[in-house]
Amino acid sequence: MKKLKRCAALLLALLTLCLPLSGCHGSRGLDAFTVPEAFDETRDYEITFWAKNDTNKTQTAIYESAIASFESLYPNIHVTLRLYTDYGKIYNDVITNIATGTTPNVCITYPDHIATYMTGSNTVAPLDGLFADAQYGLGGSALRYDSPAYEEVVPQFLEECAIGGQHYAIPYMRSTEACYINKTYVEALGYELPDALTWDFIWEVSEAALAQDADGNYRVNGQKVLIPFIYKSTDNMMIQMLRQSGAGYSTDQGDILLFNDDTASLLTTIAQHAKTGAFSTFKISSYPANFLNAGQCIFAVDSTAGATWMGSGAPLLDISPDKLVQFETAVRPIPQFDPDNPQMISQGPSVCVFNKADPQEVLASWLFAQYLLTNDVQIAYAQTEGYVPVTLKAQQSDEYQDYLSRAGEDGSLHYAVKLQATQLLLDHVGDTFTTPVFNGSASLRDAAGQLIENVCKSVRRGQVVDDAYLDSLYRDVSSLYRLDQLSSGGTAAAGKADLGPLPFTAAALLAALGVTWVCIALYVVFTAVKKKSLLKKGNAH
């Protein structure tokens, strides 16, 4: 009977613990983060850092060097690096870990993703208080490294990390898109390459390049394969075309404006050129750089951070040497509708700090995240690809200015195309823009690109892109990305929210079910103990 009493007491204790959970059906989450008065240096801290890497060993080495240098300054903070091959995988893992309370401490990500992370209560630490802290903030007096001051972070890049009037990230690297051009072919077709590209020019040259000889070879390259214009990121393509046209995409409040007549007009034009074979996308045809370097593409739009893959002398080639074609590579801003008022997207990773139950752990995480803004890290990472440092402190340093001045000195560190792409963004920071960030904005971005992808696939299958087709496309894409479940303000119906207390009847039902299961368990335990007692008595006789 003593065992029975112990089991009954345990079950009742479990029931007591479970009953409060029936009082609400939302997640309370963590307490809001507040900056500690001082950093407790008597303790050890284990923090995790999730970062993205394109199998670039140089970038991995920079991460590892940064961690080693930081740990030498703060021996009580130990950083564990976890690398991912793309941001989507980081995003998915963070979402999964929010539910289990095992998010990383520091994470390279995008504001669109952070907006979704924030559907959990106090999941991401707001950084404004840390920015301004006299000891540990940007340029703080207690830091053991030379951090940039607040005013030394490029204002446009820092503003991109604000959501709802508060900063939830710091920028890490920035890029935009560029058009990499086979200038040799453009001139062979009888055109002079302008300093500022227009969409009309791109479409005209691309269509002209489709002329073939009697054997079916394209005259401009003498090959059987040619896709004159390939766009890597169709979501960026649609977003920038809408911005340049003054058309709707979304509002700051999260209202969806993508499915409009301007979008339909753009899709109709894209469909015409996809039908002739003048235009394709990365998802349909593969990497633009591979076609460009093989002489099978004339205009390849990709990130400025992808410049090391572009051109005959690219240090990172993904095609065999026998496929490589020699040509003069030109770098231009993306095509515009109004070249006098250029509009191009600002992109690139940012760094967020996740909230934890221990504010000291969050402060330790912030100290490491801020270290990524130091000149040593910023300049080293920017030199690996066509990224631009996010601080004026790094951009204006003698070391970085010397790097920029040596374009073309070699085919690796100072690869000319890479430095031209870098300079392109530096010259056009004021012409860049970002889209509104809200819970659901990442899905909206995917939907924008999906419109172009579907249209291109449809015309290849012989479908007609007319009003009826576009109406159906809008419905299908809206449903696919659950945009029809977004309410005003961009809150997904399926997103996490604090739904308040359960109705009394629901709470009573859950409590009754709990009592029923406890009674069943007690009966089973009582029966087992009684049976065991009878067996003992039988054996004794």
Coordinates of C-alpha atoms in Angstrom, one line a residue:
M1 CA 0.0 0.0 0.0
K2 CA 3.0 2.3 0.5
K3 CA 3.8 1.9 -3.2
L4 CA 0.2 2.7 -4.1
K5 CA 0.3 5.9 -2.0
R6 CA 3.6 7.0 -3.6
C7 CA 2.2 6.4 -7.1
A8 CA -1.0 8.2 -6.3
A9 CA 0.9 11.1 -4.9
L10 CA 3.1 11.3 -8.0
L11 CA 0.1 11.2 -10.4
L12 CA -1.7 13.9 -8.4
A13 CA 1.4 16.1 -8.5
L14 CA 1.6 15.7 -12.2
L15 CA -2.1 16.6 -12.5
T16 CA -1.6 19.7 -10.4
L17 CA 1.3 20.8 -12.7
C18 CA -0.8 20.2 -15.8
L19 CA -3.9 22.0 -14.7
P20 CA -2.4 25.5 -14.9
L21 CA -1.5 24.8 -18.5
S22 CA -5.1 24.5 -19.4
G23 CA -5.7 28.1 -18.3
C24 CA -4.3 29.6 -21.6
H25 CA -3.7 28.4 -25.1
G26 CA -0.9 30.7 -26.1
S27 CA 2.8 30.8 -25.3
R28 CA 4.0 33.1 -22.5
G29 CA 7.6 33.1 -23.8
L30 CA 10.6 34.8 -22.2
D31 CA 10.7 37.9 -20.1
A32 CA 11.7 41.0 -22.1
F33 CA 15.5 41.6 -22.2
T34 CA 17.0 44.4 -20.2
V35 CA 20.7 45.4 -20.4
P36 CA 22.5 44.3 -17.2
E37 CA 24.3 47.1 -15.3
A38 CA 27.6 45.2 -15.7
F39 CA 28.9 42.2 -17.4
D40 CA 29.7 39.3 -15.0
E41 CA 33.2 38.3 -16.0
T42 CA 33.5 35.7 -13.2
R43 CA 31.2 33.3 -15.1
D44 CA 31.8 31.1 -18.2
Y45 CA 29.4 31.4 -21.1
E46 CA 28.7 28.9 -23.9
I47 CA 27.2 30.6 -26.9
T48 CA 26.3 29.2 -30.3
F49 CA 26.8 31.1 -33.6
W50 CA 24.9 29.9 -36.7
A51 CA 26.3 31.2 -40.0
K52 CA 25.9 30.7 -43.7
N53 CA 28.7 29.6 -45.9
D54 CA 28.8 28.6 -49.6
T55 CA 31.6 26.0 -49.1
N56 CA 34.0 28.9 -49.3
K57 CA 36.9 27.8 -47.1
T58 CA 38.2 31.4 -47.0
Q59 CA 35.0 32.6 -45.4
T60 CA 35.1 29.7 -42.9
A61 CA 38.6 30.6 -42.0
I62 CA 37.5 34.2 -41.3
Y63 CA 34.7 33.0 -39.0
E64 CA 37.1 30.7 -37.2
S65 CA 39.7 33.5 -36.9
A66 CA 37.1 35.9 -35.6
I67 CA 36.0 33.4 -32.9
A68 CA 39.6 32.7 -31.9
S69 CA 40.4 36.4 -31.6
F70 CA 37.3 37.2 -29.7
E71 CA 37.8 34.3 -27.3
S72 CA 41.4 35.6 -26.6
L73 CA 39.9 38.9 -25.6
Y74 CA 37.0 37.2 -23.6
P75 CA 38.4 33.9 -22.3
N76 CA 35.2 33.3 -20.3
I77 CA 33.0 33.3 -23.5
H78 CA 33.2 30.2 -25.6
V79 CA 31.7 30.3 -29.1
T80 CA 30.6 27.3 -31.1
L81 CA 30.2 27.8 -34.8
R82 CA 27.6 25.9 -36.9
L83 CA 27.7 26.4 -40.7
Y84 CA 24.8 26.1 -43.1
T85 CA 24.8 26.0 -46.9
D86 CA 21.8 28.4 -47.3
Y87 CA 19.7 30.9 -45.3
G88 CA 16.6 28.8 -45.8
K89 CA 18.0 26.0 -43.7
I90 CA 19.0 28.4 -41.0
Y91 CA 15.5 29.8 -41.0
N92 CA 13.8 26.4 -40.8
D93 CA 16.0 25.3 -37.9
V94 CA 15.5 28.5 -36.0
I95 CA 11.7 28.1 -36.3
T96 CA 11.9 24.5 -35.1
N97 CA 14.2 25.5 -32.2
I98 CA 11.9 28.3 -31.1
A99 CA 9.3 25.7 -30.2
T100 CA 11.8 23.8 -28.1
G101 CA 13.5 26.8 -26.5
T102 CA 16.9 25.9 -28.1
T103 CA 17.5 28.8 -30.5
P104 CA 21.1 29.8 -31.1
N105 CA 22.6 32.8 -29.4
V106 CA 23.8 34.6 -32.5
C107 CA 22.5 34.0 -36.0
I108 CA 23.2 35.3 -39.4
T109 CA 19.8 35.9 -41.1
Y110 CA 17.5 38.4 -42.9
P111 CA 15.0 40.9 -41.4
D112 CA 12.2 39.1 -43.2
H113 CA 13.1 35.9 -41.3
I114 CA 13.5 37.8 -38.0
A115 CA 9.9 39.2 -38.4
T116 CA 8.7 35.6 -38.3
Y117 CA 11.0 34.6 -35.4
M118 CA 9.3 37.5 -33.4
T119 CA 5.9 35.8 -33.4
G120 CA 7.3 34.0 -30.4
S121 CA 7.1 36.2 -27.3
N122 CA 10.4 38.0 -26.7
T123 CA 12.3 35.5 -28.9
V124 CA 14.7 38.0 -30.4
A125 CA 16.5 40.5 -28.3
P126 CA 15.9 44.2 -29.2
L127 CA 19.2 45.9 -29.6
D128 CA 18.5 49.7 -29.2
G129 CA 19.3 49.6 -25.5
L130 CA 22.5 47.7 -26.3
F131 CA 23.4 50.2 -29.1
A132 CA 23.2 53.1 -26.7
D133 CA 24.8 51.5 -23.6
A134 CA 27.9 53.6 -22.6
Q135 CA 29.9 50.6 -21.5
Y136 CA 29.0 47.7 -23.9
G137 CA 27.2 49.5 -26.8
L138 CA 28.5 50.5 -30.2
G139 CA 31.9 52.0 -29.4
G140 CA 31.4 51.4 -25.7
S141 CA 34.1 52.3 -23.1
A142 CA 34.3 48.8 -21.6
L143 CA 34.8 46.9 -24.8
R144 CA 38.1 45.1 -25.3
Y145 CA 38.1 45.7 -29.1
D146 CA 37.8 48.7 -31.4
S147 CA 34.1 48.7 -32.2
P148 CA 32.5 51.2 -34.6
A149 CA 30.4 54.0 -33.0
Y150 CA 26.7 54.2 -33.8
E151 CA 27.3 56.9 -36.4
E152 CA 30.0 54.9 -38.0
V153 CA 27.5 52.2 -39.2
V154 CA 26.1 53.0 -42.6
P155 CA 22.7 54.6 -41.8
Q156 CA 20.8 52.9 -44.7
F157 CA 22.1 49.5 -43.8
L158 CA 21.3 49.9 -40.1
E159 CA 17.8 51.1 -40.9
E160 CA 17.2 47.9 -42.7
C161 CA 17.5 46.1 -39.4
A162 CA 14.6 48.0 -37.8
I163 CA 11.2 46.3 -37.4
G164 CA 8.3 48.3 -35.9
G165 CA 10.6 51.1 -34.9
Q166 CA 13.1 49.0 -33.0
H167 CA 16.3 47.4 -34.2
Y168 CA 16.5 43.6 -33.9
A169 CA 19.7 43.0 -35.8
I170 CA 22.9 44.6 -37.0
P171 CA 24.0 44.5 -40.6
Y172 CA 26.9 42.2 -41.4
M173 CA 27.6 42.5 -45.1
R174 CA 25.7 44.2 -47.9
S175 CA 25.3 43.6 -51.6
T176 CA 23.0 44.5 -54.4
E177 CA 22.4 43.0 -57.9
A178 CA 24.5 43.7 -61.0
C179 CA 24.1 42.8 -64.6
Y180 CA 27.2 41.0 -65.9
I181 CA 27.5 41.4 -69.6
N182 CA 29.3 39.8 -72.5
K183 CA 30.3 43.1 -74.0
T184 CA 32.0 41.3 -76.9
Y185 CA 28.7 39.8 -78.1
V186 CA 26.8 43.0 -77.6
E187 CA 29.1 44.9 -79.9
A188 CA 29.2 42.0 -82.4
L189 CA 25.4 42.4 -82.6
G190 CA 25.9 46.0 -83.6
Y191 CA 25.0 47.7 -80.3
E192 CA 27.0 50.1 -78.1
L193 CA 26.8 49.2 -74.4
P194 CA 25.4 52.2 -72.5
D195 CA 26.5 53.1 -69.0
A196 CA 22.9 52.8 -67.7
L197 CA 20.9 49.8 -68.9
T198 CA 17.2 50.0 -69.7
W199 CA 14.7 47.1 -69.9
D200 CA 14.0 48.0 -73.5
F201 CA 17.6 47.8 -74.4
I202 CA 18.0 44.4 -72.7
W203 CA 14.9 43.0 -74.4
E204 CA 15.9 44.3 -77.8
V205 CA 19.5 43.0 -77.8
S206 CA 18.3 39.6 -76.3
E207 CA 15.8 39.1 -79.1
A208 CA 18.3 40.2 -81.8
A209 CA 20.8 37.6 -80.4
L210 CA 18.4 34.8 -81.4
A211 CA 19.3 34.9 -85.1
Q212 CA 20.5 31.5 -86.4
D213 CA 22.3 30.3 -89.4
A214 CA 21.2 27.6 -91.8
D215 CA 22.7 24.9 -89.5
G216 CA 20.7 26.0 -86.5
N217 CA 23.7 27.7 -84.8
Y218 CA 23.3 31.1 -83.2
R219 CA 25.2 33.6 -85.2
V220 CA 26.5 35.5 -82.3
N221 CA 28.3 32.6 -80.6
G222 CA 28.4 29.8 -83.2
Q223 CA 26.8 27.4 -80.8
K224 CA 23.6 25.4 -80.6
V225 CA 22.8 26.9 -77.1
L226 CA 22.1 30.5 -76.2
I227 CA 19.9 32.1 -73.6
P228 CA 20.6 35.8 -74.0
F229 CA 19.2 36.9 -70.7
I230 CA 19.1 34.9 -67.4
Y231 CA 18.0 36.3 -64.0
K232 CA 19.2 34.5 -60.9
S233 CA 16.7 35.8 -58.3
T234 CA 13.2 36.3 -59.8
D235 CA 11.8 37.6 -56.5
N236 CA 14.3 40.4 -56.7
M237 CA 13.4 40.9 -60.4
M238 CA 9.7 41.3 -59.8
I239 CA 10.2 43.5 -56.6
Q240 CA 12.6 45.9 -58.4
M241 CA 10.5 46.1 -61.6
L242 CA 7.5 47.1 -59.4
R243 CA 9.5 49.6 -57.5
Q244 CA 10.9 51.2 -60.6
S245 CA 7.4 51.4 -62.1
G246 CA 6.0 53.0 -58.9
A247 CA 3.6 50.0 -58.6
G248 CA 2.4 48.4 -55.4
Y249 CA 4.1 45.5 -53.6
S250 CA 3.2 45.8 -49.9
T251 CA 2.7 48.5 -47.3
D252 CA 4.6 49.0 -44.1
Q253 CA 1.5 47.7 -42.3
G254 CA 1.8 44.4 -44.1
D255 CA -1.0 44.8 -46.7
I256 CA -0.4 42.7 -49.8
L257 CA -0.4 44.8 -53.0
L258 CA 1.5 42.4 -55.3
F259 CA -1.5 41.1 -57.3
N260 CA -2.3 44.2 -59.4
D261 CA -2.6 45.3 -63.0
D262 CA 1.0 46.6 -63.1
T263 CA 2.2 43.1 -62.1
A264 CA 0.1 41.6 -64.9
S265 CA 1.6 44.0 -67.5
L266 CA 5.1 43.0 -66.4
L267 CA 4.4 39.3 -66.5
T268 CA 2.9 39.7 -70.0
T269 CA 6.1 41.2 -71.2
I270 CA 8.3 38.6 -69.5
A271 CA 6.1 35.9 -71.0
Q272 CA 6.7 37.2 -74.5
H273 CA 10.5 37.0 -74.2
A274 CA 10.4 33.7 -72.4
K275 CA 8.4 32.3 -75.2
T276 CA 11.0 33.2 -77.9
G277 CA 13.8 31.8 -75.7
A278 CA 15.3 35.2 -75.1
F279 CA 14.8 35.0 -71.3
S280 CA 15.1 32.4 -68.6
T281 CA 15.7 32.0 -64.9
F282 CA 18.1 30.2 -62.6
K283 CA 15.4 27.8 -61.4
I284 CA 14.6 26.8 -65.0
S285 CA 18.1 26.8 -66.6
S286 CA 20.7 26.9 -63.8
Y287 CA 23.4 29.3 -62.8
P288 CA 23.7 32.4 -65.0
A289 CA 27.5 32.5 -64.5
N290 CA 27.9 29.0 -66.1
F291 CA 26.0 30.2 -69.3
L292 CA 27.8 33.5 -69.4
N293 CA 31.3 32.0 -69.1
A294 CA 30.5 29.4 -71.7
G295 CA 29.5 32.1 -74.2
Q296 CA 25.8 31.0 -74.0
C297 CA 24.4 34.1 -72.3
I298 CA 24.8 37.8 -72.9
F299 CA 23.1 39.4 -69.8
A300 CA 23.4 37.6 -66.5
V301 CA 21.9 39.3 -63.4
D302 CA 23.2 38.1 -60.1
S303 CA 24.3 39.4 -56.8
T304 CA 27.4 41.6 -56.6
A305 CA 28.5 39.1 -54.0
G306 CA 28.6 36.5 -56.9
A307 CA 31.1 38.5 -58.9
T308 CA 33.9 36.0 -58.3
W309 CA 32.0 33.5 -60.5
M310 CA 31.5 35.9 -63.4
G311 CA 33.7 36.4 -66.5
S312 CA 36.4 34.5 -68.5
G313 CA 39.0 35.1 -65.7
A314 CA 36.7 34.4 -62.8
P315 CA 38.6 32.8 -59.9
L316 CA 35.6 30.6 -59.1
L317 CA 34.6 28.7 -62.2
D318 CA 32.0 26.0 -62.2
I319 CA 32.5 24.8 -65.8
S320 CA 35.3 22.8 -67.3
P321 CA 38.2 24.8 -69.0
D322 CA 37.3 23.4 -72.5
K323 CA 33.8 25.1 -72.2
L324 CA 35.2 28.5 -71.3
V325 CA 34.9 31.3 -73.9
Q326 CA 37.1 34.4 -73.8
F327 CA 35.2 37.7 -73.9
E328 CA 35.2 41.2 -72.3
T329 CA 33.1 41.4 -69.2
A330 CA 31.3 44.6 -68.3
V331 CA 29.5 45.3 -65.0
R332 CA 26.4 47.5 -64.9
P333 CA 23.6 48.3 -62.5
I334 CA 20.4 46.3 -63.2
P335 CA 18.1 47.4 -66.0
Q336 CA 15.9 50.4 -65.2
F337 CA 12.7 51.9 -66.5
D338 CA 14.0 55.4 -65.6
P339 CA 17.8 55.5 -65.7
D340 CA 17.8 59.0 -64.2
N341 CA 16.1 57.6 -61.1
P342 CA 17.8 54.2 -60.5
Q343 CA 16.2 51.8 -58.0
M344 CA 18.0 48.7 -56.9
I345 CA 17.5 46.3 -54.0
S346 CA 19.8 46.3 -50.9
Q347 CA 20.5 42.8 -49.7
G348 CA 22.9 40.8 -47.6
P349 CA 23.0 39.1 -44.3
S350 CA 22.4 40.7 -40.9
V351 CA 23.1 39.3 -37.4
C352 CA 20.4 38.9 -34.7
V353 CA 20.8 38.0 -31.0
F354 CA 18.3 35.7 -29.5
N355 CA 16.8 36.4 -26.1
K356 CA 17.5 34.0 -23.2
A357 CA 16.3 33.6 -19.6
D358 CA 19.7 34.8 -18.4
P359 CA 20.4 38.5 -19.4
Q360 CA 24.1 37.9 -18.9
E361 CA 24.1 35.3 -21.6
V362 CA 22.4 37.7 -24.0
L363 CA 25.0 40.4 -23.2
A364 CA 27.8 37.9 -23.8
S365 CA 26.2 37.0 -27.2
W366 CA 25.9 40.7 -28.0
L367 CA 29.6 41.2 -27.3
F368 CA 30.4 38.6 -29.9
A369 CA 27.9 39.8 -32.4
Q370 CA 29.3 43.4 -32.2
Y371 CA 32.8 42.0 -32.7
L372 CA 31.7 41.0 -36.2
L373 CA 31.6 44.8 -37.0
T374 CA 35.3 45.4 -36.3
N375 CA 37.5 46.3 -39.2
D376 CA 39.4 43.0 -39.1
V377 CA 36.3 41.0 -39.7
Q378 CA 34.5 43.4 -42.0
I379 CA 37.4 44.0 -44.4
A380 CA 38.5 40.4 -44.5
Y381 CA 35.0 39.0 -45.3
A382 CA 34.3 41.7 -47.9
Q383 CA 37.4 40.8 -49.8
T384 CA 36.3 37.2 -50.3
E385 CA 33.4 38.2 -52.6
G386 CA 31.8 41.3 -53.9
Y387 CA 30.4 42.3 -50.5
V388 CA 30.6 45.8 -49.1
P389 CA 31.5 46.4 -45.4
V390 CA 28.6 47.8 -43.4
T391 CA 30.6 50.4 -41.4
L392 CA 32.0 53.7 -42.6
K393 CA 34.9 52.9 -40.2
A394 CA 35.9 50.0 -42.4
Q395 CA 35.0 51.6 -45.8
Q396 CA 37.1 54.7 -45.1
S397 CA 40.1 52.8 -43.6
D398 CA 43.4 53.0 -45.4
E399 CA 43.4 49.2 -45.7
Y400 CA 40.1 49.0 -47.5
Q401 CA 40.8 52.0 -49.8
D402 CA 44.1 50.4 -50.8
Y403 CA 42.2 47.2 -51.7
L404 CA 39.8 49.1 -53.9
S405 CA 42.5 50.9 -55.7
R406 CA 44.2 47.7 -56.9
A407 CA 41.5 46.4 -59.1
G408 CA 42.9 44.1 -61.8
E409 CA 46.3 43.6 -60.3
D410 CA 45.6 39.9 -60.0
G411 CA 42.9 37.4 -60.9
S412 CA 42.0 36.5 -57.3
L413 CA 42.0 39.0 -54.4
H414 CA 41.9 42.0 -56.8
Y415 CA 39.9 40.4 -59.6
A416 CA 38.6 43.3 -61.7
V417 CA 35.0 42.2 -62.1
K418 CA 34.7 41.6 -58.3
L419 CA 36.0 45.1 -57.5
Q420 CA 33.8 46.7 -60.2
A421 CA 30.8 45.1 -58.6
T422 CA 31.8 46.3 -55.2
Q423 CA 32.3 49.8 -56.4
L424 CA 28.9 49.7 -58.1
L425 CA 27.2 49.3 -54.7
L426 CA 29.5 51.9 -53.1
D427 CA 28.5 54.4 -55.8
H428 CA 24.7 53.6 -55.5
V429 CA 24.1 53.2 -51.7
G430 CA 21.6 56.1 -52.0
D431 CA 19.7 54.4 -54.8
T432 CA 19.1 51.2 -52.9
F433 CA 15.9 50.2 -51.1
T434 CA 14.4 47.4 -49.0
T435 CA 10.9 46.1 -48.8
P436 CA 8.7 46.3 -45.7
V437 CA 9.3 43.7 -43.1
F438 CA 6.5 41.9 -41.3
N439 CA 5.4 38.4 -40.3
G440 CA 4.7 36.9 -43.8
S441 CA 7.0 39.2 -45.8
A442 CA 9.3 36.3 -46.5
S443 CA 6.4 34.4 -48.1
L444 CA 5.4 37.4 -50.1
R445 CA 8.9 37.7 -51.5
D446 CA 8.8 34.0 -52.5
A447 CA 5.4 34.6 -54.1
A448 CA 6.8 37.5 -56.2
G449 CA 9.4 35.3 -57.8
Q450 CA 7.0 32.4 -58.2
L451 CA 4.8 34.5 -60.5
I452 CA 7.7 34.9 -63.0
E453 CA 8.8 31.2 -62.6
N454 CA 5.2 30.0 -63.4
V455 CA 4.8 32.3 -66.3
C456 CA 8.1 31.2 -67.9
K457 CA 7.2 27.5 -67.4
S458 CA 3.7 28.0 -68.8
V459 CA 4.7 29.6 -72.1
R460 CA 7.3 26.8 -72.6
R461 CA 4.4 24.4 -72.4
G462 CA 2.4 26.3 -75.0
Q463 CA 0.0 28.0 -72.5
V464 CA -1.4 31.4 -73.3
V465 CA -0.8 34.1 -70.7
D466 CA -4.0 36.1 -70.8
D467 CA -6.2 37.7 -68.2
A468 CA -7.9 34.4 -67.3
Y469 CA -4.5 32.8 -66.9
L470 CA -3.2 35.6 -64.7
D471 CA -6.3 35.6 -62.5
S472 CA -5.8 31.9 -61.9
L473 CA -2.1 32.4 -61.3
Y474 CA -2.8 35.0 -58.7
R475 CA -5.1 32.8 -56.8
D476 CA -2.8 29.8 -57.0
V477 CA 0.3 31.6 -55.8
S478 CA -1.6 33.4 -53.1
S479 CA -2.9 30.1 -51.8
L480 CA 0.5 28.4 -52.2
Y481 CA 2.2 30.9 -50.0
R482 CA -0.8 31.4 -47.7
L483 CA -1.0 35.1 -48.5
D484 CA -4.8 34.7 -48.4
Q485 CA -4.4 33.9 -44.7
L486 CA -2.6 37.2 -43.9
S487 CA -4.7 39.8 -42.1
S488 CA -3.9 43.5 -42.1
G489 CA -0.6 44.0 -40.4
G490 CA 0.9 40.9 -41.9
T491 CA 0.1 38.5 -39.2
A492 CA -0.3 35.0 -40.5
A493 CA -3.4 33.1 -39.3
A494 CA -1.1 30.1 -38.7
G495 CA 1.4 32.2 -36.8
K496 CA 2.0 32.0 -33.1
A497 CA 0.0 34.3 -31.0
D498 CA -1.1 34.7 -27.4
L499 CA -4.8 33.7 -27.6
G500 CA -5.6 34.4 -24.0
P501 CA -7.3 32.0 -21.5
L502 CA -9.3 29.1 -22.6
P503 CA -13.1 29.3 -22.3
F504 CA -14.4 27.9 -19.0
T505 CA -16.1 24.9 -20.6
A506 CA -12.9 23.9 -22.5
A507 CA -10.8 24.3 -19.3
A508 CA -13.4 22.2 -17.4
L509 CA -13.3 19.5 -20.1
L510 CA -9.5 19.3 -20.0
A511 CA -9.5 19.1 -16.2
A512 CA -12.1 16.3 -16.3
L513 CA -10.1 14.4 -18.8
G514 CA -7.0 14.8 -16.6
V515 CA -8.9 13.5 -13.6
T516 CA -10.2 10.5 -15.6
W517 CA -6.7 9.5 -16.7
V518 CA -5.4 9.8 -13.2
C519 CA -8.3 7.6 -11.9
I520 CA -7.5 5.0 -14.6
A521 CA -3.8 5.0 -13.7
L522 CA -4.6 4.7 -10.0
Y523 CA -6.9 1.7 -10.7
V524 CA -4.2 0.0 -12.8
V525 CA -1.5 0.6 -10.1
F526 CA -3.9 -0.5 -7.3
T527 CA -4.7 -3.7 -9.2
A528 CA -1.1 -4.5 -9.8
V529 CA -0.1 -3.9 -6.2
K530 CA -3.0 -6.0 -4.9
K531 CA -2.1 -8.9 -7.3
K532 CA 1.5 -8.7 -6.2
S533 CA 0.4 -8.8 -2.5
L534 CA -1.8 -11.8 -3.0
L535 CA 1.1 -13.7 -4.8
K536 CA 3.4 -13.0 -1.8
K537 CA 0.8 -14.4 0.6
G538 CA 0.3 -17.4 -1.5
N539 CA 4.0 -18.1 -1.7
A540 CA 4.3 -17.7 2.1
H541 CA 1.7 -20.5 2.6

